[in-house]
Short mmCIF file of C-alpha atoms in Angstrom, two decimals:
data_model
loop_
_atom_site.label_atom_id
_atom_site.label_comp_id
_atom_site.label_asym_id
_atom_site.label_seq_id
_atom_site.Cartn_x
_atom_site.Cartn_y
_atom_site.Cartn_z
CA MET A 30 110.55 -19.12 119.29
CA ARG A 31 111.24 -21.08 123.40
CA TRP A 32 108.92 -19.32 125.67
CA TRP A 33 111.56 -18.25 127.61
CA GLU A 34 112.68 -15.96 125.00
CA THR A 35 109.08 -14.41 124.58
CA GLU A 36 109.02 -14.31 128.76
CA GLY A 37 111.99 -12.08 127.80
CA ARG A 38 111.02 -10.34 125.31
CA ARG A 39 107.98 -8.85 127.08
CA HIS A 40 109.62 -8.36 130.37
CA ALA A 41 112.02 -6.14 128.14
CA GLY A 42 108.72 -4.46 126.23
CA MET A 43 107.79 -3.56 129.66
CA LYS A 44 110.24 -2.04 130.95
CA ARG A 45 110.99 0.15 127.99
CA VAL A 46 107.32 1.14 128.42
CA LYS A 47 107.80 2.27 132.26
CA SER A 48 111.15 4.18 131.15
CA GLU A 49 109.58 5.79 128.56
CA ARG A 50 106.72 6.74 131.32
CA MET A 51 108.75 7.57 133.79
CA GLY A 52 110.36 10.59 130.66
CA VAL A 53 107.05 11.87 130.28
CA TYR A 54 106.88 12.50 134.12
CA ALA A 55 110.20 13.75 134.90
CA LEU A 56 109.16 15.95 131.59
CA PHE A 57 105.71 16.87 131.88
CA ALA A 58 107.42 17.91 135.61
CA ILE A 59 110.14 19.85 134.42
CA VAL A 60 107.80 22.45 132.46
CA VAL A 61 104.96 22.48 134.78
CA LEU A 62 107.74 24.35 137.55
CA ALA A 63 108.66 26.56 135.14
CA SER A 64 105.89 27.56 133.65
CA ALA A 65 104.31 28.38 137.36
CA SER A 66 107.26 30.48 138.00
CA GLY A 67 106.80 32.98 134.96
CA ASN A 68 103.16 32.48 136.50
CA LEU A 69 104.50 33.66 139.84
CA SER A 70 106.81 35.92 138.10
CA GLN A 71 104.03 37.03 136.12
CA THR A 72 101.77 38.21 139.67
CA ALA A 73 104.57 38.18 142.76
CA VAL A 74 106.19 41.32 141.43
CA ASN A 75 102.53 43.52 142.34
CA ALA A 76 103.04 43.37 145.41
CA MET A 77 106.60 44.13 145.59
CA LEU A 78 105.52 47.68 143.53
CA GLY A 79 105.70 49.59 145.77
CA ASP A 80 109.74 49.27 146.87
CA ILE A 81 110.82 48.75 143.85
CA MET A 82 109.25 52.49 142.64
CA LEU A 83 110.57 53.75 146.01
CA GLN A 84 114.20 53.13 145.00
CA PHE A 85 114.46 53.75 141.59
CA GLY A 86 112.10 56.56 142.34
CA LEU A 87 109.45 55.89 139.76
CA THR A 88 106.55 56.90 138.99
CA VAL A 89 103.40 55.11 139.12
CA ASP A 90 102.50 54.87 135.67
CA LEU A 91 106.33 54.18 135.20
CA GLY A 92 106.28 51.26 137.59
CA GLN A 93 103.09 49.61 135.95
CA TRP A 94 105.26 48.64 132.49
CA LEU A 95 106.63 45.93 134.88
CA THR A 96 103.43 44.19 135.61
CA THR A 97 101.83 45.65 131.74
CA SER A 98 104.99 44.71 130.16
CA TYR A 99 104.87 40.84 130.87
CA MET A 100 101.67 40.16 130.45
CA LEU A 101 101.90 42.41 126.33
CA VAL A 102 105.17 40.15 126.12
CA LEU A 103 103.34 36.76 127.30
CA GLY A 104 101.01 36.71 124.63
CA ILE A 105 102.73 38.06 122.05
CA THR A 106 105.46 35.30 122.59
CA VAL A 107 103.08 32.32 122.41
CA PRO A 108 102.16 32.11 118.75
CA VAL A 109 106.04 31.51 117.39
CA ALA A 110 105.94 28.46 120.70
CA THR A 111 104.61 26.13 117.27
CA PHE A 112 107.34 27.40 115.20
CA LEU A 113 109.39 26.60 117.91
CA SER A 114 107.60 23.09 118.43
CA ARG A 115 108.14 22.26 114.72
CA ARG A 116 111.54 23.35 114.40
CA PHE A 117 114.09 22.49 117.05
CA SER A 118 112.96 19.36 119.74
CA VAL A 119 111.84 19.39 123.36
CA ARG A 120 114.86 19.34 125.09
CA GLN A 121 116.55 22.62 123.21
CA HIS A 122 112.94 23.77 123.52
CA VAL A 123 113.03 23.71 126.93
CA PHE A 124 116.67 24.52 127.52
CA ILE A 125 116.15 28.24 125.36
CA ALA A 126 113.10 28.71 127.22
CA LEU A 127 114.97 28.03 130.42
CA ALA A 128 118.36 30.15 129.90
CA PHE A 129 115.62 33.14 128.73
CA PHE A 130 114.25 32.63 132.16
CA LEU A 131 117.28 32.58 133.99
CA VAL A 132 118.91 35.70 132.18
CA GLY A 133 115.97 37.47 133.09
CA ALA A 134 116.30 36.69 137.10
CA LEU A 135 119.70 38.29 137.20
CA ALA A 136 119.20 40.77 135.52
CA ASP A 137 115.89 41.39 137.71
CA LEU A 138 118.38 40.47 139.87
CA PHE A 139 121.18 42.41 140.07
CA ALA A 140 119.47 45.23 138.08
CA PRO A 141 120.97 48.88 138.72
CA ASN A 142 118.07 50.47 136.79
CA PHE A 143 114.43 50.33 135.95
CA GLY A 144 116.09 49.75 132.03
CA VAL A 145 117.72 46.78 132.80
CA LEU A 146 114.88 45.17 135.58
CA LEU A 147 112.11 45.81 132.59
CA ALA A 148 114.45 43.96 130.34
CA GLY A 149 114.11 41.04 132.69
CA ARG A 150 110.76 41.21 133.08
CA VAL A 151 110.74 40.74 128.96
CA PHE A 152 113.04 38.51 129.35
CA GLN A 153 110.68 36.94 131.61
CA ALA A 154 107.21 36.66 129.66
CA ILE A 155 109.79 34.87 126.68
CA SER A 156 109.80 32.45 128.31
CA THR A 157 106.51 31.94 129.86
CA GLY A 158 105.15 32.25 126.21
CA MET A 159 107.18 29.27 124.89
CA LEU A 160 106.79 27.12 127.92
CA MET A 161 102.83 27.36 128.32
CA PRO A 162 101.76 26.20 125.34
CA LEU A 163 104.16 23.36 125.34
CA MET A 164 102.74 22.45 128.43
CA GLN A 165 99.45 21.65 126.75
CA THR A 166 101.10 20.43 124.08
CA ILE A 167 102.69 17.58 126.16
CA ALA A 168 99.93 17.14 128.70
CA MET A 169 97.32 16.47 125.13
CA THR A 170 99.96 14.77 123.21
CA ARG A 171 102.59 12.69 125.47
CA PHE A 172 99.54 11.21 127.76
CA PRO A 173 97.33 7.94 126.15
CA ARG A 174 93.54 8.77 126.23
CA GLY A 175 92.07 9.21 129.79
CA ARG A 176 94.65 10.80 131.27
CA GLN A 177 95.06 14.09 129.84
CA ALA A 178 92.36 15.22 132.01
CA THR A 179 94.49 14.51 134.57
CA ALA A 180 97.30 16.14 132.69
CA MET A 181 95.83 19.26 132.08
CA GLY A 182 94.70 19.19 135.84
CA VAL A 183 98.26 19.03 137.03
CA ALA A 184 98.99 22.20 134.57
CA GLY A 185 96.47 23.78 135.70
CA ILE A 186 98.47 24.01 139.01
CA ALA A 187 100.95 26.79 137.05
CA MET A 188 97.76 27.71 135.20
CA GLY A 189 95.80 28.70 138.63
CA PHE A 190 97.50 28.17 141.82
CA ALA A 191 100.74 29.91 141.04
CA PRO A 192 99.86 33.32 139.79
CA ASN A 193 97.17 33.37 142.78
CA ILE A 194 99.76 32.91 145.10
CA GLY A 195 102.35 34.60 143.67
CA PRO A 196 101.22 38.33 144.85
CA THR A 197 101.34 36.14 149.14
CA ILE A 198 105.08 35.43 148.33
CA GLY A 199 105.88 38.46 146.78
CA GLY A 200 104.83 40.39 149.16
CA ALA A 201 106.37 38.19 152.02
CA MET A 202 109.79 37.86 150.81
CA SER A 203 109.73 41.70 150.18
CA PHE A 204 109.17 42.78 153.37
CA SER A 205 111.17 40.48 154.99
CA LEU A 206 114.12 40.06 153.41
CA GLY A 207 113.81 42.51 150.16
CA TRP A 208 112.41 42.36 146.87
CA ARG A 209 115.37 41.62 145.24
CA SER A 210 115.18 38.27 147.29
CA PHE A 211 111.88 36.83 145.07
CA PHE A 212 114.83 37.34 142.03
CA VAL A 213 117.43 34.90 143.98
CA LEU A 214 114.28 32.24 144.76
CA LEU A 215 113.83 32.20 140.97
CA VAL A 216 117.17 31.98 139.79
CA VAL A 217 117.98 28.82 142.19
CA ILE A 218 114.62 27.51 140.56
CA MET A 219 115.66 27.91 136.89
CA LEU A 220 119.11 26.13 137.77
CA ALA A 221 117.96 23.39 139.60
CA LEU A 222 115.50 23.22 136.42
CA ALA A 223 118.08 23.24 133.76
CA ALA A 224 119.54 20.50 136.49
CA ALA A 225 117.02 18.45 136.41
CA ALA A 226 116.65 18.96 132.57
CA ALA A 227 120.33 18.09 131.64
CA VAL A 228 119.48 14.10 132.97
CA ALA A 229 116.40 13.78 132.59
CA ILE A 230 114.97 15.14 128.93
CA LYS A 231 116.37 12.89 125.93
CA PRO A 232 117.80 13.89 123.54
CA SER A 233 115.32 13.54 120.54
CA ALA A 234 115.02 14.53 116.37
CA ALA A 235 113.62 17.74 115.63
CA PRO A 236 109.26 17.48 114.35
CA ASP A 237 111.01 19.49 111.36
CA LYS A 238 114.16 21.00 111.02
CA SER A 239 113.16 22.51 107.61
CA ALA A 240 110.78 24.92 109.31
CA ARG A 241 111.26 28.54 108.55
CA LEU A 242 109.64 30.74 110.52
CA ASP A 243 106.83 33.36 108.46
CA VAL A 244 108.36 37.10 109.43
CA VAL A 245 105.04 38.59 108.26
CA SER A 246 103.24 36.64 110.06
CA LEU A 247 105.08 36.87 113.18
CA ALA A 248 104.45 41.11 112.82
CA GLN A 249 101.09 40.34 112.45
CA SER A 250 100.62 38.28 115.06
CA THR A 251 102.62 41.02 117.66
CA LEU A 252 100.43 43.53 116.15
CA GLY A 253 97.53 42.21 116.43
CA PHE A 254 97.42 40.41 120.29
CA GLY A 255 99.32 43.08 121.47
CA GLY A 256 97.75 45.54 120.67
CA LEU A 257 94.57 44.72 121.71
CA LEU A 258 96.18 43.44 125.28
CA LEU A 259 97.88 47.39 124.73
CA ALA A 260 93.66 48.65 124.66
CA PHE A 261 92.55 47.12 126.82
CA SER A 262 95.15 47.56 129.57
CA ASN A 263 95.21 50.99 128.17
CA ALA A 264 91.37 51.28 129.30
CA SER A 265 91.48 51.25 133.47
CA SER A 266 93.98 54.37 132.81
CA PHE A 267 92.13 56.82 129.91
CA SER A 268 88.64 57.31 129.53
CA PHE A 269 86.94 56.12 126.37
CA GLU A 270 86.78 57.86 123.87
CA SER A 271 91.56 58.31 124.15
CA PRO A 272 93.26 57.69 121.30
CA PHE A 273 95.48 55.56 123.87
CA ILE A 274 92.09 52.46 123.57
CA TRP A 275 90.81 53.11 120.44
CA ALA A 276 94.69 53.24 117.92
CA PRO A 277 95.59 50.30 119.41
CA LEU A 278 92.18 48.75 119.59
CA VAL A 279 91.27 49.45 115.47
CA LEU A 280 95.24 48.63 115.09
CA GLY A 281 95.06 45.58 117.06
CA ALA A 282 91.76 43.64 115.69
CA LEU A 283 92.65 44.27 111.81
CA PHE A 284 96.83 43.20 112.32
CA LEU A 285 95.13 40.33 113.69
CA VAL A 286 92.44 39.87 111.17
CA LEU A 287 95.29 40.08 108.87
CA PHE A 288 97.13 37.63 110.19
CA VAL A 289 94.41 34.64 110.21
CA ARG A 290 93.75 35.53 106.38
CA ARG A 291 97.12 34.71 106.00
CA GLN A 292 97.48 31.47 107.60
CA LYS A 293 94.78 29.91 105.76
CA ARG A 294 96.93 31.07 102.42
CA VAL A 295 101.04 30.25 103.17
CA ASP A 296 102.30 27.16 102.91
CA ASP A 297 103.98 27.83 106.71
CA PRO A 298 101.34 28.79 109.25
CA LEU A 299 102.97 30.35 112.51
CA ILE A 300 99.67 28.34 113.58
CA SER A 301 97.58 26.49 111.58
CA MET A 302 93.48 27.53 111.29
CA ASP A 303 92.88 24.53 110.73
CA ILE A 304 91.72 24.07 114.59
CA PHE A 305 88.75 25.81 113.85
CA SER A 306 87.39 22.93 111.99
CA SER A 307 86.83 20.98 114.83
CA ARG A 308 83.27 22.41 116.17
CA GLN A 309 84.37 20.98 119.97
CA TYR A 310 87.81 23.30 119.59
CA ARG A 311 85.88 26.22 118.69
CA ALA A 312 82.84 25.54 121.53
CA GLY A 313 85.66 24.89 124.31
CA PHE A 314 87.89 28.00 122.66
CA ILE A 315 84.50 30.19 123.13
CA ALA A 316 83.94 28.70 126.67
CA GLN A 317 87.63 29.26 128.21
CA ASN A 318 87.52 33.16 126.64
CA LEU A 319 84.49 34.16 128.82
CA LEU A 320 85.61 31.84 131.35
CA ASN A 321 88.71 33.84 132.21
CA ALA A 322 87.34 37.17 131.03
CA SER A 323 84.66 36.92 134.54
CA PHE A 324 87.38 35.69 136.80
CA MET A 325 89.38 38.07 135.74
CA GLY A 326 87.06 40.72 135.88
CA VAL A 327 85.93 40.02 139.17
CA THR A 328 88.66 38.76 140.43
CA LEU A 329 89.69 42.70 140.13
CA ILE A 330 86.53 44.09 141.89
CA VAL A 331 86.71 41.37 144.95
CA PRO A 332 88.82 43.46 146.37
CA LEU A 333 88.19 46.80 145.68
CA TYR A 334 84.80 46.37 146.74
CA VAL A 335 86.21 44.85 150.28
CA GLU A 336 88.70 47.70 150.86
CA GLY A 337 86.41 50.69 149.30
CA LEU A 338 82.68 49.75 149.63
CA CYS A 339 83.64 48.13 153.02
CA GLY A 340 86.26 49.42 154.62
CA GLY A 341 88.46 46.82 155.03
CA THR A 342 91.65 46.21 155.12
CA ALA A 343 94.19 44.73 152.31
CA LEU A 344 95.00 41.69 154.06
CA GLU A 345 90.82 41.52 154.76
CA ALA A 346 90.73 41.64 151.02
CA GLY A 347 93.63 38.91 150.12
CA VAL A 348 91.40 36.69 153.03
CA VAL A 349 88.93 36.64 150.72
CA LEU A 350 90.43 35.45 147.70
CA LEU A 351 91.78 32.49 149.49
CA PRO A 352 89.78 29.91 148.82
CA GLY A 353 90.82 31.22 145.05
CA THR A 354 94.15 29.64 145.77
CA VAL A 355 93.18 26.75 146.96
CA ALA A 356 90.30 26.07 144.93
CA ALA A 357 92.91 25.86 142.34
CA LEU A 358 95.66 24.09 143.68
CA VAL A 359 92.67 21.15 144.91
CA LEU A 360 90.47 21.24 142.20
CA ASN A 361 92.36 21.16 139.13
CA PRO A 362 94.03 18.38 139.50
CA LEU A 363 90.62 16.75 141.51
CA ALA A 364 88.39 17.97 138.26
CA GLY A 365 91.16 16.24 135.39
CA VAL A 366 91.13 12.98 137.28
CA LEU A 367 87.14 12.95 137.35
CA THR A 368 87.07 14.21 133.41
CA ASP A 369 88.49 11.72 133.50
CA LYS A 370 86.66 8.66 135.61
CA VAL A 371 83.93 9.90 134.39
CA GLY A 372 83.33 11.85 131.78
CA VAL A 373 83.68 16.09 130.82
CA ARG A 374 79.79 16.53 130.92
CA PRO A 375 79.35 15.85 134.73
CA VAL A 376 82.30 17.57 135.82
CA ALA A 377 81.84 20.16 134.07
CA LEU A 378 77.76 21.02 135.00
CA VAL A 379 78.86 20.77 138.66
CA SER A 380 81.97 22.71 138.15
CA GLY A 381 79.30 25.89 135.98
CA ALA A 382 76.53 24.96 138.83
CA PHE A 383 78.29 26.28 141.73
CA LEU A 384 80.41 28.80 139.31
CA ALA A 385 76.30 29.97 138.51
CA THR A 386 75.43 29.34 142.67
CA GLY A 387 78.62 32.09 143.57
CA ALA A 388 77.33 34.59 140.76
CA VAL A 389 74.06 34.78 142.05
CA LEU A 390 74.75 34.84 145.43
CA MET A 391 77.56 37.85 145.05
CA SER A 392 74.84 39.54 143.55
CA PHE A 393 73.27 40.42 147.07
CA LEU A 394 76.38 41.59 148.14
CA ASP A 395 76.05 44.91 149.90
CA ALA A 396 78.57 47.10 152.32
CA ASP A 397 77.06 45.81 155.48
CA THR A 398 77.51 42.21 154.07
CA PRO A 399 79.74 40.61 156.77
CA LEU A 400 82.95 38.89 155.65
CA TYR A 401 82.76 35.86 156.09
CA VAL A 402 79.72 35.74 154.19
CA THR A 403 81.67 37.30 150.91
CA THR A 404 84.98 34.98 151.40
CA LEU A 405 81.56 32.04 151.52
CA CYS A 406 79.91 33.41 148.29
CA GLN A 407 83.79 33.64 146.36
CA ALA A 408 85.01 30.39 147.58
CA VAL A 409 81.85 28.69 145.70
CA ARG A 410 82.54 30.78 142.27
CA ALA A 411 86.20 29.77 142.54
CA VAL A 412 85.45 26.04 143.32
CA GLY A 413 83.04 26.17 139.88
CA VAL A 414 86.44 28.23 137.75
CA SER A 415 88.99 25.74 139.38
CA GLY A 416 86.28 23.18 138.34
CA LEU A 417 86.14 24.55 135.08
CA VAL A 418 89.74 25.23 133.33
CA GLY A 419 90.97 22.12 132.72
CA PRO A 420 88.91 19.96 131.81
CA LEU A 421 87.64 22.77 129.08
CA THR A 422 91.32 22.98 127.89
CA SER A 423 91.54 19.62 127.70
CA TRP A 424 88.56 18.79 126.56
CA SER A 425 88.82 21.56 123.84
CA LEU A 426 91.40 20.12 122.07
CA ALA A 427 90.76 16.24 122.47
CA GLN A 428 89.63 16.20 118.93
CA LEU A 429 92.31 18.35 116.90
CA PRO A 430 94.65 16.28 114.93
CA ARG A 431 98.23 15.49 116.98
CA PRO A 432 100.45 17.69 114.24
CA ILE A 433 98.22 20.87 115.58
CA VAL A 434 97.44 20.88 118.80
CA ALA A 435 100.20 22.54 119.53
CA ASP A 436 98.37 25.46 116.81
CA GLY A 437 95.38 25.30 119.05
CA SER A 438 96.62 25.70 122.82
CA SER A 439 98.93 28.76 121.43
CA PHE A 440 96.01 30.40 120.08
CA CYS A 441 93.87 29.79 122.32
CA ILE A 442 96.19 30.93 125.34
CA SER A 443 97.15 34.33 123.47
CA ALA A 444 93.28 35.20 123.10
CA ARG A 445 92.82 34.28 127.04
CA GLN A 446 95.37 36.74 127.41
CA ALA A 447 93.95 39.53 125.80
CA CYS A 448 90.24 38.44 127.52
CA ALA A 449 91.23 38.71 131.21
CA SER A 450 92.28 42.42 130.41
CA LEU A 451 89.69 42.52 128.63
CA GLY A 452 87.52 41.36 131.53
CA THR A 453 88.69 44.08 133.94
CA SER A 454 88.03 46.69 131.26
CA VAL A 455 84.49 45.64 130.69
CA MET A 456 84.38 46.13 134.81
CA VAL A 457 85.43 49.58 134.53
CA PHE A 458 83.54 50.90 132.26
CA LEU A 459 80.49 49.32 133.78
CA ILE A 460 81.53 51.10 137.49
CA ALA A 461 82.49 54.77 135.14
CA VAL A 462 78.86 54.45 133.49
CA ALA A 463 77.41 52.96 136.50
CA GLY A 464 78.92 56.18 138.52
CA SER A 465 78.04 59.21 135.98
CA ARG A 466 75.13 58.09 136.02
CA THR A 467 74.48 58.15 139.95
CA PRO A 468 77.24 60.22 141.48
CA ARG A 469 76.12 59.54 145.48
CA TRP A 470 79.10 58.73 148.38
CA PRO A 471 77.60 56.22 151.20
CA THR A 472 76.94 58.86 154.40
CA SER A 473 78.79 56.49 156.12
CA TRP A 474 82.07 56.78 154.14
CA PRO A 475 85.11 57.27 157.11
CA SER A 476 87.47 59.59 155.23
CA ALA A 477 86.74 63.33 154.90
CA SER A 478 87.64 62.87 150.36
CA PRO A 479 86.13 60.03 148.85
CA PRO A 480 87.48 57.43 146.23
CA SER A 481 87.38 58.46 143.35
CA TRP A 482 84.74 55.45 142.62
CA PRO A 483 81.15 56.18 143.27
CA TRP A 484 80.84 53.08 145.61
CA PRO A 485 77.10 52.16 145.18
CA PRO A 486 76.63 52.45 141.12
CA TRP A 487 80.12 50.32 140.97
CA ALA A 488 78.02 47.63 143.28
CA SER A 489 75.55 47.49 140.94
CA SER A 490 77.59 46.52 138.09
CA TRP A 491 80.00 44.38 139.62
CA ARG A 492 76.35 42.86 140.49
CA ARG A 493 75.31 42.39 136.99
CA TYR A 494 78.56 41.35 135.83
CA ALA A 495 79.63 38.96 138.16
CA SER A 496 75.99 37.32 137.79
CA CYS A 497 75.09 37.61 133.96
CA GLU A 498 78.56 36.71 132.75
CA THR A 499 79.05 34.13 135.63
CA CYS A 500 75.90 32.30 134.66
CA ALA A 501 76.59 32.45 130.53
CA ILE A 502 79.96 30.58 130.97
CA ALA A 503 78.81 28.18 133.53
CA ALA A 504 76.10 27.08 130.78
CA SER A 505 78.84 27.40 127.62
CA GLY A 506 80.45 25.43 129.45
CA ALA A 507 78.18 22.50 131.02
CA VAL A 508 75.73 21.54 128.23
CA ARG A 509 78.56 20.94 125.98
CA GLY A 510 80.50 17.65 125.59
CA PRO A 511 80.81 13.94 125.83
CA SER A 512 78.59 12.54 128.70
CA SER A 513 80.50 9.60 129.45
CA PRO A 514 84.84 9.16 129.50
CA GLU A 515 86.71 7.58 127.45
CA LYS A 516 87.43 4.62 128.64
CA HIS A 517 87.27 2.04 126.05
CA VAL A 518 90.88 3.91 125.08
CA SER A 519 92.36 4.11 128.36
CA GLY A 520 93.35 1.48 130.64
CA ALA A 521 96.43 -0.47 132.52
CA LYS A 522 97.34 -1.26 129.65
CA THR A 523 97.84 1.70 127.49
CA VAL A 524 101.02 2.95 127.01
CA PHE A 525 102.93 7.39 127.29
CA TYR A 526 103.30 8.81 123.61
CA GLY A 527 106.22 9.25 122.31
CA ARG A 528 107.63 12.25 120.00
#
């Protein structure tokens, strides 16, 4: 072969690799933005509930179903994403998810009544449940080793920043333009993403067109995860002796056990339980769930602490939580890059130290603590959380065989949703227990009618929870994992995976 023919083939190969790389970047960007829109919608409605309830004449209990139903449906839908990833191509998977979200956003935009509005929320939650596992699967299978943690860090923007900034965007748009304006924004985003997907995502064959959906497994998964999510969600509204808590909790646990047993026996499991054969996945799974429970529990309690015990405003409570939003935007990608450069262990150790330090500092907060000190403590803790999310996710999935990465991602996301509800429920339980033992009120309380929760015992419960739980998470996330990056398999000449 002549030298110019060899050179021509080399240039053609480099051009093909570059084209595949840009295709992966475009696909990943579309899925991340779509997932971010879903998580944004999940929390933005919290800030718009007042206006929505006023327009439709809803009670608080009924209005809360706009957020509760989203969480339930999202957790139920996630396991189905593994079937979709086998049965359909990535292009088809993305368009199905975008179609669900667009229909839901249009339904909410023109909703004449609460029923239509709730149906729109369900459609959006289904779309988000389809996209979240796909996003993580792309990060772990379409990017080469040495860049997977960076990709997962970028995905962390959708998982961390979007839900944190959601109430701010929703509240601002509802106040200035009306609550329907937020769904106008979602419709525009979905149309833009659909147009981009039509151009950027090339048609490809489905991995397994013969894959079938095990309806029994789907029913067990729905009742299992749905029961747990409903029980943990109800814990903030009912006493712990209420059947509205124990009935779905027991049934959810029972069906989840049946689901896991069935996955080990059927030929086409909805989620392969081989994921738990990996010790690394098991450790990461536990650490992520504990981290999510702790994060959501303290996120619930900080605004109540600021507005109740400290007598602050909603704006001041938002300012205290603002560092977490900024940290999620900046530190998630940064932690991913550092993980690929120096390895997961140093990043997890440093982030765990920040998390534990912030928790210990918060254990000394009381009614006289200046808000800037509370903000600083929360900022330190937020740095730790943002530094652990992406690295723990990529590390836990890294050793799974490629065909079951989607299974590991889906099961972990569903479990994290349940643990998020569990974290808030545990916090409510600690408040209730402490309050029943010491029913005292601050003498400086400005109102003639005290709040429904006794703040001094509540503060003590929060301090114990924050310090003990987050320190445990920091330890579980930091002590495991390789101490050096996998530089021997990554570098300038690595190529991107295809489907």
